[in-house]
Amino acid sequence: MEIIVYVLVGVAFFLGNFLLHSKKMESKIKIVRKIVTHVVEYVEQIGNLKNLHGEQKKKLAMNLAKKVLSEMHIKISDNLLDTIIESIVFYLNLQKGVK
């Protein structure tokens, strides 16, 4: 009976850690999306003033987002950051009615 209790406590501990890690990851992803959204909006404004287009704005957004995230000690791969930037640009264009 004692062994079963130890096993159940171990399983509960494992599940608790797993859920805690999942919540931390979810929170981190929300923070990253919010930061990248602000960066993309900023780049959009600067891009209009400096007549930047397409790849120029994307490169600026990547560099600024990496810098801000790095300052917050958040590590993210270039591929994931690129995907998040593209999805935010797509969503913002949908909101503006741009196709």
PDB file of C-alpha atoms in Angstrom:
ATOM      1  CA  MET A   1       0.000   0.000   0.000  1.00  0.00           C
ATOM      2  CA  GLU A   2       2.884   2.320   0.860  1.00  0.00           C
ATOM      3  CA  ILE A   3       4.436   1.758  -2.571  1.00  0.00           C
ATOM      4  CA  ILE A   4       1.190   2.764  -4.290  1.00  0.00           C
ATOM      5  CA  VAL A   5       1.139   6.019  -2.313  1.00  0.00           C
ATOM      6  CA  TYR A   6       4.742   6.759  -3.345  1.00  0.00           C
ATOM      7  CA  VAL A   7       3.920   6.028  -6.983  1.00  0.00           C
ATOM      8  CA  LEU A   8       0.826   8.253  -6.874  1.00  0.00           C
ATOM      9  CA  VAL A   9       2.779  11.075  -5.233  1.00  0.00           C
ATOM     10  CA  GLY A  10       5.461  10.712  -7.922  1.00  0.00           C
ATOM     11  CA  VAL A  11       2.881  10.795 -10.711  1.00  0.00           C
ATOM     12  CA  ALA A  12       1.150  13.818  -9.145  1.00  0.00           C
ATOM     13  CA  PHE A  13       4.503  15.603  -8.839  1.00  0.00           C
ATOM     14  CA  PHE A  14       5.358  14.829 -12.473  1.00  0.00           C
ATOM     15  CA  LEU A  15       1.956  16.029 -13.724  1.00  0.00           C
ATOM     16  CA  GLY A  16       2.172  19.157 -11.582  1.00  0.00           C
ATOM     17  CA  ASN A  17       5.566  20.034 -13.037  1.00  0.00           C
ATOM     18  CA  PHE A  18       4.334  19.300 -16.559  1.00  0.00           C
ATOM     19  CA  LEU A  19       1.290  21.569 -16.139  1.00  0.00           C
ATOM     20  CA  LEU A  20       3.397  24.307 -14.563  1.00  0.00           C
ATOM     21  CA  HIS A  21       5.851  24.130 -17.477  1.00  0.00           C
ATOM     22  CA  SER A  22       2.942  24.232 -19.960  1.00  0.00           C
ATOM     23  CA  LYS A  23       1.498  27.338 -18.280  1.00  0.00           C
ATOM     24  CA  LYS A  24       4.911  29.031 -18.296  1.00  0.00           C
ATOM     25  CA  MET A  25       5.329  28.250 -22.011  1.00  0.00           C
ATOM     26  CA  GLU A  26       1.831  29.546 -22.760  1.00  0.00           C
ATOM     27  CA  SER A  27       2.596  32.741 -20.851  1.00  0.00           C
ATOM     28  CA  LYS A  28       5.940  33.137 -22.628  1.00  0.00           C
ATOM     29  CA  ILE A  29       4.299  32.706 -26.029  1.00  0.00           C
ATOM     30  CA  LYS A  30       1.715  35.385 -25.172  1.00  0.00           C
ATOM     31  CA  ILE A  31       4.502  37.765 -24.137  1.00  0.00           C
ATOM     32  CA  VAL A  32       6.433  37.080 -27.352  1.00  0.00           C
ATOM     33  CA  ARG A  33       3.338  37.625 -29.517  1.00  0.00           C
ATOM     34  CA  LYS A  34       2.534  40.899 -27.734  1.00  0.00           C
ATOM     35  CA  ILE A  35       6.102  42.196 -28.104  1.00  0.00           C
ATOM     36  CA  VAL A  36       6.305  41.177 -31.758  1.00  0.00           C
ATOM     37  CA  THR A  37       2.919  42.778 -32.446  1.00  0.00           C
ATOM     38  CA  HIS A  38       4.186  46.092 -31.071  1.00  0.00           C
ATOM     39  CA  VAL A  39       7.411  45.751 -33.051  1.00  0.00           C
ATOM     40  CA  VAL A  40       5.492  45.058 -36.287  1.00  0.00           C
ATOM     41  CA  GLU A  41       3.214  48.058 -35.675  1.00  0.00           C
ATOM     42  CA  TYR A  42       6.269  50.239 -35.008  1.00  0.00           C
ATOM     43  CA  VAL A  43       8.012  49.008 -38.152  1.00  0.00           C
ATOM     44  CA  GLU A  44       4.859  49.705 -40.145  1.00  0.00           C
ATOM     45  CA  GLN A  45       4.896  53.337 -38.973  1.00  0.00           C
ATOM     46  CA  ILE A  46       8.637  53.767 -39.537  1.00  0.00           C
ATOM     47  CA  GLY A  47       8.357  52.001 -42.883  1.00  0.00           C
ATOM     48  CA  ASN A  48       5.831  54.550 -44.064  1.00  0.00           C
ATOM     49  CA  LEU A  49       8.068  57.445 -43.009  1.00  0.00           C
ATOM     50  CA  LYS A  50      11.248  55.977 -44.496  1.00  0.00           C
ATOM     51  CA  ASN A  51       9.567  54.442 -47.543  1.00  0.00           C
ATOM     52  CA  LEU A  52      10.534  50.870 -46.586  1.00  0.00           C
ATOM     53  CA  HIS A  53       8.831  47.904 -48.211  1.00  0.00           C
ATOM     54  CA  GLY A  54       8.535  44.133 -47.904  1.00  0.00           C
ATOM     55  CA  GLU A  55      11.858  42.529 -47.056  1.00  0.00           C
ATOM     56  CA  GLN A  56      13.288  45.760 -45.652  1.00  0.00           C
ATOM     57  CA  LYS A  57      10.471  46.011 -43.117  1.00  0.00           C
ATOM     58  CA  LYS A  58      10.694  42.315 -42.327  1.00  0.00           C
ATOM     59  CA  LYS A  59      14.446  42.545 -41.689  1.00  0.00           C
ATOM     60  CA  LEU A  60      13.926  45.567 -39.431  1.00  0.00           C
ATOM     61  CA  ALA A  61      11.140  43.768 -37.544  1.00  0.00           C
ATOM     62  CA  MET A  62      13.314  40.664 -37.081  1.00  0.00           C
ATOM     63  CA  ASN A  63      16.247  42.710 -35.770  1.00  0.00           C
ATOM     64  CA  LEU A  64      14.153  44.837 -33.411  1.00  0.00           C
ATOM     65  CA  ALA A  65      12.173  41.869 -32.093  1.00  0.00           C
ATOM     66  CA  LYS A  66      15.374  39.876 -31.467  1.00  0.00           C
ATOM     67  CA  LYS A  67      16.876  42.835 -29.625  1.00  0.00           C
ATOM     68  CA  VAL A  68      13.843  43.415 -27.392  1.00  0.00           C
ATOM     69  CA  LEU A  69      13.364  39.714 -26.669  1.00  0.00           C
ATOM     70  CA  SER A  70      17.069  39.337 -25.917  1.00  0.00           C
ATOM     71  CA  GLU A  71      16.897  42.226 -23.450  1.00  0.00           C
ATOM     72  CA  MET A  72      14.079  40.356 -21.713  1.00  0.00           C
ATOM     73  CA  HIS A  73      16.181  37.148 -21.679  1.00  0.00           C
ATOM     74  CA  ILE A  74      13.753  35.376 -24.009  1.00  0.00           C
ATOM     75  CA  LYS A  75      15.405  33.062 -26.508  1.00  0.00           C
ATOM     76  CA  ILE A  76      13.590  32.284 -29.748  1.00  0.00           C
ATOM     77  CA  SER A  77      14.716  30.738 -33.013  1.00  0.00           C
ATOM     78  CA  ASP A  78      14.805  32.828 -36.172  1.00  0.00           C
ATOM     79  CA  ASN A  79      12.360  30.437 -37.848  1.00  0.00           C
ATOM     80  CA  LEU A  80       9.803  30.753 -35.053  1.00  0.00           C
ATOM     81  CA  LEU A  81      10.225  34.523 -34.895  1.00  0.00           C
ATOM     82  CA  ASP A  82       9.791  34.733 -38.676  1.00  0.00           C
ATOM     83  CA  THR A  83       6.600  32.678 -38.455  1.00  0.00           C
ATOM     84  CA  ILE A  84       5.192  34.855 -35.675  1.00  0.00           C
ATOM     85  CA  ILE A  85       6.008  38.056 -37.580  1.00  0.00           C
ATOM     86  CA  GLU A  86       4.368  36.721 -40.753  1.00  0.00           C
ATOM     87  CA  SER A  87       1.226  35.683 -38.871  1.00  0.00           C
ATOM     88  CA  ILE A  88       0.955  39.060 -37.150  1.00  0.00           C
ATOM     89  CA  VAL A  89       1.450  40.938 -40.426  1.00  0.00           C
ATOM     90  CA  PHE A  90      -1.231  38.751 -42.026  1.00  0.00           C
ATOM     91  CA  TYR A  91      -3.639  39.376 -39.136  1.00  0.00           C
ATOM     92  CA  LEU A  92      -3.007  43.141 -39.111  1.00  0.00           C
ATOM     93  CA  ASN A  93      -3.535  43.286 -42.891  1.00  0.00           C
ATOM     94  CA  LEU A  94      -6.829  41.438 -42.474  1.00  0.00           C
ATOM     95  CA  GLN A  95      -7.908  44.011 -39.913  1.00  0.00           C
ATOM     96  CA  LYS A  96      -7.037  46.814 -42.346  1.00  0.00           C
ATOM     97  CA  GLY A  97      -8.780  45.060 -45.203  1.00  0.00           C
ATOM     98  CA  VAL A  98      -5.561  44.600 -47.194  1.00  0.00           C
ATOM     99  CA  LYS A  99      -5.389  41.489 -49.368  1.00  0.00           C
TER     100      LYS A  99
END
